[in-house]
XYZ file of C-alpha atoms in Angstrom:
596
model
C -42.366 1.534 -23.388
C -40.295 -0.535 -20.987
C -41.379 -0.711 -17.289
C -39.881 -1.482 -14.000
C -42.527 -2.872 -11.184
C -45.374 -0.176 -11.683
C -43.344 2.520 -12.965
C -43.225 3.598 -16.840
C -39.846 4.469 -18.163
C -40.188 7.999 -20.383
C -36.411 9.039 -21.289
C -32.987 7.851 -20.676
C -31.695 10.903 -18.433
C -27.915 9.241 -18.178
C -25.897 5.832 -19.222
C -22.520 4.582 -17.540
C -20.964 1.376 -17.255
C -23.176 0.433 -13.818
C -25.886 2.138 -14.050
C -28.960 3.821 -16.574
C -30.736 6.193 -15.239
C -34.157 7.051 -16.499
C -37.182 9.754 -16.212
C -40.293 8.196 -15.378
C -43.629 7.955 -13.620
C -45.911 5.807 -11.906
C -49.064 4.387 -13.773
C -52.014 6.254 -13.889
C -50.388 8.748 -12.215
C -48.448 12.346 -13.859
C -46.047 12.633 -11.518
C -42.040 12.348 -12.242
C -39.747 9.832 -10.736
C -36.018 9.351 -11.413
C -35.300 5.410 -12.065
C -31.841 3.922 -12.035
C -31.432 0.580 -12.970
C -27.841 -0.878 -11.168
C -25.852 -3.445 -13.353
C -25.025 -5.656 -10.616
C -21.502 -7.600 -11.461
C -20.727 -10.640 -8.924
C -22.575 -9.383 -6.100
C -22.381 -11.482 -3.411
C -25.050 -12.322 -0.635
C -23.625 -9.792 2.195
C -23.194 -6.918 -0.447
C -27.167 -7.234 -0.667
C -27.631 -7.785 2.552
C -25.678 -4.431 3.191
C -27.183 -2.773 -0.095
C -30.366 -2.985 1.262
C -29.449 -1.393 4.909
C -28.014 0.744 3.516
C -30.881 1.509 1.017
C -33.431 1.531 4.132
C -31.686 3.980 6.390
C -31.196 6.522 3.543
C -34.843 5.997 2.652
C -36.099 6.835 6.285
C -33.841 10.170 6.185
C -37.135 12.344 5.386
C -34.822 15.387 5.377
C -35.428 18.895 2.911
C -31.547 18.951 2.101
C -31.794 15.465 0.806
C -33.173 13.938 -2.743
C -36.023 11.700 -1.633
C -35.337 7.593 -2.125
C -38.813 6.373 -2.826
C -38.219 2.826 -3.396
C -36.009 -0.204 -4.333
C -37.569 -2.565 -6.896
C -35.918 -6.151 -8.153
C -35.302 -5.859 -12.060
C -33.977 -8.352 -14.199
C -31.503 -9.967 -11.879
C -30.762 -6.631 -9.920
C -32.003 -3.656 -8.302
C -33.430 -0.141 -9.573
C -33.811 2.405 -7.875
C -37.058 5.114 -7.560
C -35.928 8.588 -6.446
C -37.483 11.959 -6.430
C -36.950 14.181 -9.427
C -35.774 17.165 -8.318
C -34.744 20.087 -10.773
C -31.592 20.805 -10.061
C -28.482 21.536 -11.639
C -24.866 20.675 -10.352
C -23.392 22.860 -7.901
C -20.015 23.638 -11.173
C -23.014 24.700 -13.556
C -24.312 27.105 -10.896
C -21.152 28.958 -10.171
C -19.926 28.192 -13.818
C -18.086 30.552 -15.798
C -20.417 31.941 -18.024
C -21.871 34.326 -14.629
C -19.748 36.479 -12.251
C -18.714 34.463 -9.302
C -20.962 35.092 -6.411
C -18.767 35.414 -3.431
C -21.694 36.107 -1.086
C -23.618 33.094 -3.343
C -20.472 30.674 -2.457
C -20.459 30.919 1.143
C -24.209 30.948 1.950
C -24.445 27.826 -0.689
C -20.735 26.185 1.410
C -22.594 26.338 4.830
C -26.249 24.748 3.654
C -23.921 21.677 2.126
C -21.959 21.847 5.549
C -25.209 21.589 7.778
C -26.767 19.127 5.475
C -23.834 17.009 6.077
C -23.828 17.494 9.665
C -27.190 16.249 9.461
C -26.730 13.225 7.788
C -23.811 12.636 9.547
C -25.513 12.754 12.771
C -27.574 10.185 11.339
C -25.147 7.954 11.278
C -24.957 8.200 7.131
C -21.894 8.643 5.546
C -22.418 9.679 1.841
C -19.335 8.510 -0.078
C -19.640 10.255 -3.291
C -19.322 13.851 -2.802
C -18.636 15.709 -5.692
C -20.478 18.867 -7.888
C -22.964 16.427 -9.853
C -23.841 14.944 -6.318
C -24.699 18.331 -5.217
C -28.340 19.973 -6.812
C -29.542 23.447 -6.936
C -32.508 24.490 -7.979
C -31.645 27.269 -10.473
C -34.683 29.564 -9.868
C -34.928 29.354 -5.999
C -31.625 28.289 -4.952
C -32.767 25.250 -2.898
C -30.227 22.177 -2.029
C -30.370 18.690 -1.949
C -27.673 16.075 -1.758
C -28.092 13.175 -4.257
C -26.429 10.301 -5.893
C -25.421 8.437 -2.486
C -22.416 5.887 -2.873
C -24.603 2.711 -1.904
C -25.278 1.799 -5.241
C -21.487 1.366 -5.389
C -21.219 -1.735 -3.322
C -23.634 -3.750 -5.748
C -21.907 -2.615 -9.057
C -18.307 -2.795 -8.104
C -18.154 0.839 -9.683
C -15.119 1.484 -6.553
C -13.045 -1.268 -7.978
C -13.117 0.471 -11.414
C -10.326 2.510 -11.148
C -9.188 2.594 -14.869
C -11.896 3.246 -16.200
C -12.007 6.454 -17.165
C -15.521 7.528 -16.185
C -15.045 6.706 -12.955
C -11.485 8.407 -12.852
C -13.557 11.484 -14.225
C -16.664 11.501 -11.799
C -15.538 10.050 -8.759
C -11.686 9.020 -8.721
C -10.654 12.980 -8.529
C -13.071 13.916 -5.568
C -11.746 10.608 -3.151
C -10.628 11.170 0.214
C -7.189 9.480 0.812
C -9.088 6.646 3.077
C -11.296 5.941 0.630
C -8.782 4.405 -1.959
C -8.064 1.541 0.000
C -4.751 2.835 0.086
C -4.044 4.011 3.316
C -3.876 2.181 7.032
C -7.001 4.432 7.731
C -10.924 3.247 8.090
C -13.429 5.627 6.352
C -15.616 7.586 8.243
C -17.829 10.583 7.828
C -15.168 13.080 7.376
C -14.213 11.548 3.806
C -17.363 13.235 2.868
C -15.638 16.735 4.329
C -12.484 15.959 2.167
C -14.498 15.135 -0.924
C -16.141 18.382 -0.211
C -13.154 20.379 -0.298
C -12.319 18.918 -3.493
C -15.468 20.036 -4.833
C -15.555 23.572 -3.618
C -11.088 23.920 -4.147
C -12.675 23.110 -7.964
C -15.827 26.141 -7.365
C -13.158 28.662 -6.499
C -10.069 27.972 -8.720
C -11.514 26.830 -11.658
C -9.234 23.688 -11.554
C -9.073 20.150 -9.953
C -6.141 20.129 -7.343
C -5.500 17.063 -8.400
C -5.706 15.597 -12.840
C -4.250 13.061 -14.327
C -5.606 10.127 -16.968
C -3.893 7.309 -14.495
C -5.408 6.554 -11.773
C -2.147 5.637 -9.554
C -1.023 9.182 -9.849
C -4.478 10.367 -8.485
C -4.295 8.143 -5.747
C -0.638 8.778 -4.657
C -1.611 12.361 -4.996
C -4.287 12.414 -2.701
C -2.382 9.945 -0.238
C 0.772 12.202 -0.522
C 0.561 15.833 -2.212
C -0.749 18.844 -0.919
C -2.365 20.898 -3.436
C -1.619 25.194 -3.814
C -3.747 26.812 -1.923
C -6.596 28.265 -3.418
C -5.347 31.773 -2.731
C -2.047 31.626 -4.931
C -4.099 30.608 -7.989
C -6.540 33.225 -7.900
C -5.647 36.378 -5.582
C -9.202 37.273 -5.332
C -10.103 34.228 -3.086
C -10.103 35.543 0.934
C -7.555 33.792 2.659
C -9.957 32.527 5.272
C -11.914 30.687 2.331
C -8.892 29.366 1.010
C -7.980 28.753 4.864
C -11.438 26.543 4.992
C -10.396 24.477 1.524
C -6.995 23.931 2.681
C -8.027 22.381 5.942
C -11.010 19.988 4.311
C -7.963 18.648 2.469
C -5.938 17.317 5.142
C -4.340 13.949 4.455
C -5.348 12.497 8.227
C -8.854 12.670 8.868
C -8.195 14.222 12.701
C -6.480 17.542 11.086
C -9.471 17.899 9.201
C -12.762 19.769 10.153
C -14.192 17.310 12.462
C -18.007 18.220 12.072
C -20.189 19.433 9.326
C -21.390 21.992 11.631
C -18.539 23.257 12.740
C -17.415 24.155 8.822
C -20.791 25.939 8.520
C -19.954 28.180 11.551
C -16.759 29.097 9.468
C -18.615 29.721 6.781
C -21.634 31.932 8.493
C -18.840 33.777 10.148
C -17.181 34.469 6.858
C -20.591 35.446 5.519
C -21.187 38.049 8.633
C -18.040 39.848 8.128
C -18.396 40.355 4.592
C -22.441 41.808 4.931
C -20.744 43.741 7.766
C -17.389 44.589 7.077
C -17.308 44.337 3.184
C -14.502 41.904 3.911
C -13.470 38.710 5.830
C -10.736 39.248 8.477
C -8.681 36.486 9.959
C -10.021 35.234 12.887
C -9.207 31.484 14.421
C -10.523 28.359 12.172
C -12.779 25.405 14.142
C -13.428 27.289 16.833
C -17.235 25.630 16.928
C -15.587 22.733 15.163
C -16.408 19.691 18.033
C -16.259 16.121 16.997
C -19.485 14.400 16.917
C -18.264 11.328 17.380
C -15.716 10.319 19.845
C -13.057 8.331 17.185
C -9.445 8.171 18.870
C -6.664 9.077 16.162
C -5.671 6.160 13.463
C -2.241 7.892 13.879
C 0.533 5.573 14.960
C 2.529 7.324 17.168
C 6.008 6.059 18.447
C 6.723 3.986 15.462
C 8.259 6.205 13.297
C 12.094 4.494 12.984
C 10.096 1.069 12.856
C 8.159 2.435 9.599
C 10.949 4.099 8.253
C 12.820 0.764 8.416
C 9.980 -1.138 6.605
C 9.740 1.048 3.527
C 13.765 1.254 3.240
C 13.383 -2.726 2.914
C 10.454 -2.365 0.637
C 12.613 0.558 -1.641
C 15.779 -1.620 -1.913
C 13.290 -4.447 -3.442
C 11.837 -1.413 -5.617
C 15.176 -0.927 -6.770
C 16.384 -4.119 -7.581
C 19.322 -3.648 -4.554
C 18.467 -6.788 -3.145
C 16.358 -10.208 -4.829
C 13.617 -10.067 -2.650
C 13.132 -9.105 0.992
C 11.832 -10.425 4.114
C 10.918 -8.934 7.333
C 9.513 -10.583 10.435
C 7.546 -8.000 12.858
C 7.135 -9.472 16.585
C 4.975 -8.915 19.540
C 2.152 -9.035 21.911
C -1.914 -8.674 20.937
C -2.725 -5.312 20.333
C 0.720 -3.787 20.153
C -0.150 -2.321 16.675
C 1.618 -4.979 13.919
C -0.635 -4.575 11.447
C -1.785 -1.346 12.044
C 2.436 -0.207 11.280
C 2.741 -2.547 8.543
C -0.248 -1.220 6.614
C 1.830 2.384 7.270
C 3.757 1.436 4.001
C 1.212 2.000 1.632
C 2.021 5.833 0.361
C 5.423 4.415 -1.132
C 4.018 1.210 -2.559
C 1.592 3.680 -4.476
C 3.883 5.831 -5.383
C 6.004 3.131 -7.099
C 2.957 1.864 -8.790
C 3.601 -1.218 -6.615
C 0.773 -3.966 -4.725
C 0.154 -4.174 -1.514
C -1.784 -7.390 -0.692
C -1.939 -8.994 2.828
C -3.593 -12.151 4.580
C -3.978 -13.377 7.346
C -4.096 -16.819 9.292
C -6.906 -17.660 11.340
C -7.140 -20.232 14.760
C -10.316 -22.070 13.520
C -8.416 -22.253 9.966
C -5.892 -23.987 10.180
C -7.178 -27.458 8.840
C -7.201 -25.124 5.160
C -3.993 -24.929 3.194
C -2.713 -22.125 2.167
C -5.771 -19.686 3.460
C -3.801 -16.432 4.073
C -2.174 -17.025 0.982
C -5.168 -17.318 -0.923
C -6.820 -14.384 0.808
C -3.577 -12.482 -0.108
C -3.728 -13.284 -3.736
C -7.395 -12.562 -4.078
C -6.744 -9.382 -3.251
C -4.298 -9.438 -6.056
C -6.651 -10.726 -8.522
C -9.447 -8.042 -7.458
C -7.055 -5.305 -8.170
C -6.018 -6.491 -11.248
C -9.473 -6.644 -12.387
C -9.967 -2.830 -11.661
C -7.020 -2.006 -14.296
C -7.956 -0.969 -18.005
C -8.756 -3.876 -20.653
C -5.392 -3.430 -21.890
C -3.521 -4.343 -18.893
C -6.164 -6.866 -18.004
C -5.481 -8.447 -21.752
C -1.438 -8.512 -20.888
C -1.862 -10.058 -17.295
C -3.841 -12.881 -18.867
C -0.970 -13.301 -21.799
C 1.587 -13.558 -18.781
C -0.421 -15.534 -16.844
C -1.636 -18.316 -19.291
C 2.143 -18.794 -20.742
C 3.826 -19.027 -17.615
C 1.140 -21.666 -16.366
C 0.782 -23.476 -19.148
C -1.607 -26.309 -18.952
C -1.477 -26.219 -14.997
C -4.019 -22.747 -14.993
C -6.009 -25.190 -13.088
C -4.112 -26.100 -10.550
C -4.628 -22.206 -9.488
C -8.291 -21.570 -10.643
C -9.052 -24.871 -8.077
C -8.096 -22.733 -5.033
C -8.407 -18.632 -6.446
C -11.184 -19.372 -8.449
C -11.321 -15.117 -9.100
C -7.916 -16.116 -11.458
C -10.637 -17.615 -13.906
C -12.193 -13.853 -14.692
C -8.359 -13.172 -16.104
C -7.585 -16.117 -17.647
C -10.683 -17.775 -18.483
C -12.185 -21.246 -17.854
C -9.074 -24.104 -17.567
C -8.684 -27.565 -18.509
C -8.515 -31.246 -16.041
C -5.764 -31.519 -14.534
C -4.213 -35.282 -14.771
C -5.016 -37.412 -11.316
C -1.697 -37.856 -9.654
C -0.981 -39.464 -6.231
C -1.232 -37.230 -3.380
C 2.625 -36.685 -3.102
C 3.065 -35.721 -6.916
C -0.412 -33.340 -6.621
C 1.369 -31.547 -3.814
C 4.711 -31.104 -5.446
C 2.635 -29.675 -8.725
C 0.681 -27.574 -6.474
C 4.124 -26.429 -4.998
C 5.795 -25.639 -8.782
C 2.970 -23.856 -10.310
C 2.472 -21.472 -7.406
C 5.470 -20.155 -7.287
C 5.786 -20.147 -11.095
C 2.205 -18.034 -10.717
C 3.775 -15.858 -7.956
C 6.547 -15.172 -9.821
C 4.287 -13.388 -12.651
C 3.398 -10.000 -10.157
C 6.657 -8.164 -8.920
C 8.742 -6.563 -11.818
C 10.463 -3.604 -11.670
C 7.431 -1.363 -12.676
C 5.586 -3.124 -10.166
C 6.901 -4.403 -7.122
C 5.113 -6.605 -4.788
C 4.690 -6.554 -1.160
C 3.136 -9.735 0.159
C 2.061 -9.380 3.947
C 1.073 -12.647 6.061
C -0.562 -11.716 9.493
C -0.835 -14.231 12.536
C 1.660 -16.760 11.601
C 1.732 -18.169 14.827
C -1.402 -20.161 13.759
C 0.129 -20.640 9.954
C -0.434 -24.397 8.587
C 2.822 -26.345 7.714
C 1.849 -26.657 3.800
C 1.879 -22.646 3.977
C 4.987 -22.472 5.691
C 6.807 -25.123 3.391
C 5.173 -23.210 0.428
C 6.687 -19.580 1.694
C 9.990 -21.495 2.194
C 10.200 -22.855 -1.557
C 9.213 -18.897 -2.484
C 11.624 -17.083 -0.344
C 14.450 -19.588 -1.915
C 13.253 -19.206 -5.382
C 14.512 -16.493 -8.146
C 11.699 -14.138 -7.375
C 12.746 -10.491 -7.564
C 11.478 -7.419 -6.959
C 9.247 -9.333 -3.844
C 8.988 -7.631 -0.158
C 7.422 -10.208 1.937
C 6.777 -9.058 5.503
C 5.507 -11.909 8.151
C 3.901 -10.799 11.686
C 3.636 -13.248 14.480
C 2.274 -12.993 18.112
C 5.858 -13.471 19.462
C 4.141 -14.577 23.337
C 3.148 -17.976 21.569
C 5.906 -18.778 19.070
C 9.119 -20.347 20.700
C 11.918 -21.896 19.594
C 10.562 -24.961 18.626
C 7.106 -23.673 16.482
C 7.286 -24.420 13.166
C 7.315 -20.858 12.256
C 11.312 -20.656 14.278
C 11.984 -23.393 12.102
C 11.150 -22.347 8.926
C 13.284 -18.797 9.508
C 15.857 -20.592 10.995
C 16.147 -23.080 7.865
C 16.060 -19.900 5.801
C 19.057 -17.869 7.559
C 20.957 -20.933 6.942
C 20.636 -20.779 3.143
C 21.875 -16.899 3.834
C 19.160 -14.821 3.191
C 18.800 -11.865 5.461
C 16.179 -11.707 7.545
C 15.240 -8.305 9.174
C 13.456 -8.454 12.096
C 10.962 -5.795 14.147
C 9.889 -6.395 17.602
C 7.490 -3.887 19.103
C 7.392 -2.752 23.020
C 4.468 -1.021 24.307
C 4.264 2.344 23.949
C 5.671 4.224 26.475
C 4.226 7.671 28.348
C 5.574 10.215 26.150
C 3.781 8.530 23.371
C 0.728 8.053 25.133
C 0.338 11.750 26.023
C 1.039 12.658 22.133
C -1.804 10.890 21.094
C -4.473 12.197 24.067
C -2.730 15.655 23.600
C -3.567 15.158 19.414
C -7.230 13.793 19.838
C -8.397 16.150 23.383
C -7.138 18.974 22.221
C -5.610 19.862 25.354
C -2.715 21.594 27.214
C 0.476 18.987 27.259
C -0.017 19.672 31.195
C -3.764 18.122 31.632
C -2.478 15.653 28.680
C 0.259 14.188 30.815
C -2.031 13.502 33.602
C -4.451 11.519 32.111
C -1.970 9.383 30.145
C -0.450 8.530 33.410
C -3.472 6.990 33.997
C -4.113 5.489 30.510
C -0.326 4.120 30.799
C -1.504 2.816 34.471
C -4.641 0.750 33.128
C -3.296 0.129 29.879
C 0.257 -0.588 29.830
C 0.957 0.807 26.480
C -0.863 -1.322 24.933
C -2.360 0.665 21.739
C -5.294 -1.741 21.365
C -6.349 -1.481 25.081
C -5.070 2.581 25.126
C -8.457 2.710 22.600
C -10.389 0.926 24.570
C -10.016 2.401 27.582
C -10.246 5.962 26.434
C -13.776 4.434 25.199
C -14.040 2.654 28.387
C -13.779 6.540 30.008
C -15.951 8.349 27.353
C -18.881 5.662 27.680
C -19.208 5.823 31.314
C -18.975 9.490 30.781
C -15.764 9.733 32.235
C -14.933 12.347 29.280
C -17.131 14.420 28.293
C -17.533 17.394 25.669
C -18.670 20.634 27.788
C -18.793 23.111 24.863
C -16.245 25.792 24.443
C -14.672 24.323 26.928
C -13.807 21.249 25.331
C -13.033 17.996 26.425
C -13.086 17.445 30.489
C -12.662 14.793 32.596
C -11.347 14.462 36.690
C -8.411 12.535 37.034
C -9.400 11.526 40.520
C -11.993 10.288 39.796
C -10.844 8.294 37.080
C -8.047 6.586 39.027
C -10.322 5.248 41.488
C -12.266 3.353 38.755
C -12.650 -0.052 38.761
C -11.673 -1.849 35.359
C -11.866 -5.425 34.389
């Protein structure tokens, strides 16, 4: 009878690749525990760190809507984790086929999970794994509880895992768009609103909105498809509900509900006119639906010809129209580079393509190559997520093109060695000959990752403080025979003149008569700045305009300082949320502030 810390180990309840998850109890005591043990795979020092804050805010929760975590024990080189057993069954098994869909059932159920995750929410959690088996009812009195948080996620890697079919299965199908990691967007609480309308699209049609055994198609999906509505598979849905799903699925998180509580008053309101009325009328969606935190849109607006032009230069590499591509984006801290570049993600998913990026530092520039490296890693750690089989061919690739140089990368990506294995010495060599090898086998490693089936876009950020061996490295690539290669450089364009090494190194190229493209960006001007306060206020395009005069004013267009003075305003309560009312604030007064 194994045991973990004081706690006896009865029956395995459930077995994947990261986890086992058993029914037990404490000693000398009857009652029943849920333990699961995490298989921890190269989790580094800040991934604990974060596991266990993580770990202690859920544990201090103490709310009825939420499975109990009673503890967090050190097993064998890892973690388990003790949790309250609570009888339930997953939401799909209680509306399953095999009883009469509950309509009145549904929506009472739909608003208990919305105010629970209003709750937590408020709380400052964020879930991360919404789905039906994270979702419990008890099957004889109907009581909720949220389980199966995503924390255990950032000790086992399970997120990087996105062949394996498990995971494609149980978690893959019910991600937000944010939460791939493919889109320029940060993850907040309202994945756990899209993952929710995933789950409850699935409760109502019978079907996913989204299937497929590869995992690129189920990301590009949720980054780019809209699913039917829930009303044209099955007629006997209410519009409204299907109304409700359709808007949970909303590719950008600001057209989605913005509150847990305001979906619940959607849902009660549904639930009133059917106890009344026998049916649900239309009436206006997110009327109660105020944001509870105050999270300016991710949007970009005013770029759209720039990102068009990007992903025409990334399709013609795609293609195979052009060798490889290289575009150089320009201007001032804060105007948005990266924030546009990272825009190009949807089409580099949807031709099964990588997106990797780095980016040079002030304090680093006594390391070689460091954006590089960071660029590749990211490479290597995506790799590693693909199925065995692929995993198997990248190392064949890899290993013949290297030869017996492997080590020459494994010395500065030491993550290569999980594809290819452990490498032999290198032969000493002066320090001219070691950088010329260093040189050859880099770009004979680059030259491995973009084919046709899976183009490459390599972005370097900040190469106004790039080191000369990465710039004369980048220079030996961009003249090479590498094809299928979109490699996009950013530099702060107020501290590069003509003389940097960086105007060298692109002037050095044009003369070899390779095109480079070339984006500067201006500040946004007013128009744009009233879209986005008109987008994230909610208000008339009247009151709009007036306050972006004054955001234009402080700001100058500047999208980095635009956010920060809209939280500038909403901190010193500037803004403010009255109710129905919405969002207020007194341009007077706000144009006789004082701002540093």
């Amino acid at each position: 009878m194994e045991k973990v810390g004081n706690y006896i180990l009865k029956e395995k309840v459930h077995e994947t690749r990261n986890s086992s998850v058993y029914r037990g109890h404490k000693e000398n005591s009857p009652e029943s525990f849920i333990v699961k043990l995490l298989k921890t795979t190269h989790a580094t020092p800040s991934e604990i760190a974060q596991f266990r804050q993580e770990y202690e805010l859920i544990k201090s929760l103490d709310m009825k809507n939420v499975v109990q975590t009673i503890d967090i024990l050190n097993y064998k080189g890892g973690f388990a984790l003790v949790l309250e057993d609570f009888p339930g069954i997953p939401l799909n098994r209680h509306f399953s086929d095999d009883k009469k869909f509950n309509l009145r059932s549904f929506l009472t159920t739909s608003a208990d999970i919305a105010a629970a995750l209003g709750k937590l929410h408020a709380r400052d959690v964020i879930h991360r794994n919404i789905k039906p088996k994270s979702i419990l009812i008890h099957p004889d009195t109907e009581e909720l509880k949220i389980t199966d948080f995503g924390i255990s996620a950032m000790l086992t890697h399970e997120n990087d895992e996105v062949y394996n079919p498990d995971f494609i299965q149980g978690t893959l199908v019910y991600m937000s768009p944010e939460q791939t990691g493919r889109m320029n967007r940060s993850v907040d609480y309202r994945t756990d609103l899209y993952s929710l309308g995933i789950t409850l699209y699935e409760i109502v049609t019978g079907l996913l909105p989204f299937k497929s055994q590869d995992p690129m198609e189920l990301i590009h999906a949720h980054i780019a498809m809209m699913p039917r509505a829930p009303v044209n598979l099955n007629s006997d849905i209410p519009v409204m509900i299907s109304d409700i799903i359709m808007r949970l699925l909303a590719k950008n998180p600001e057209a989605r509900y913005q509150n847990g509580f305001g979906l619940e008053a959607d849902f009660r309101e549904c639930l009133k006119q059917l106890e009344e009325k026998k049916k649900i009328q239309t009436f206006e969606l997110g009327s109660k639906d105020i944001s509870n935190r105050f999270i300016v849109p991710q949007k970009l607006f005013g770029r759209e010809k720039e990102i068009a032009e990007l992903i025409s230069r990334f399709e013609e590499v795609a293609n195979g129209d052009k060798r490889l591509s290289v575009m150089v984006v320009a201007g001032a801290p804060g105007i948005g580079k990266s924030a546009m570049i990272n825009e190009i993600h949807k089409p580099i998913v949807a031709r099964r393509g990588y997106f990797i990026s780095g980016k040079y530092e002030p304090f680093r520039r006594d390391k070689p190559y460091s954006a590089i490296i960071q660029a590749f890693q990211v490479l290597v750690k995506q790799i590693l997520s693909e199925s065995e089989q692929r995993i198997s061919l990248w190392k064949k690739n890899l290993l013949s093109t290297l030869g017996d140089n492997g080590r020459v990368i494994t010395d500065v990506i030491p993550e290569v060695e999980w594809i290819i294995g452990k490498q032999p010495d290198l032969p000493l060599l002066g320090p001219e000959e070691t950088r010329n090898r260093f040189k050859f086998v880099f770009e004979k490693f680059m030259s491995v990752f973009p084919q046709q089936e899976h183009p490459v876009a390599l972005f370097l950020d900040d190469l106004q403080w790039a080191d000369m061996a990465s710039l004369q490295l980048m220079k030996n690539i961009m003249l090479s025979d590498i094809h299928h290669l979109f490699i996009i450089f950013s530099y702060r364009d107020n501290e590069v003149n003509e003389s940097h090494p960086f105007s060298e190194l692109l002037s050095e190229i044009e003369k070899q008569n390779i095109r480079i493209d070339k984006i500067t960006l201006d500040p946004l001007k007013e128009k744009e700045v009233t879209e986005l306060i008109i987008n994230f206020l909610r208000c008339s395009e009247e009151r709009g305009f007036g306050l972006a005069g004054l955001v234009q004013e402080k700001a100058g267009g500047n999208p980095f300082f635009v956010n920060q003075f809209l939280h500038t305003l909403y901190n010193e309560k500037m803004i403010i949320h009255q109710g129905a009312q919405g969002w207020q604030w007194d341009v007077g007064e706000i144009s006789r502030m004082k701002v540093a």
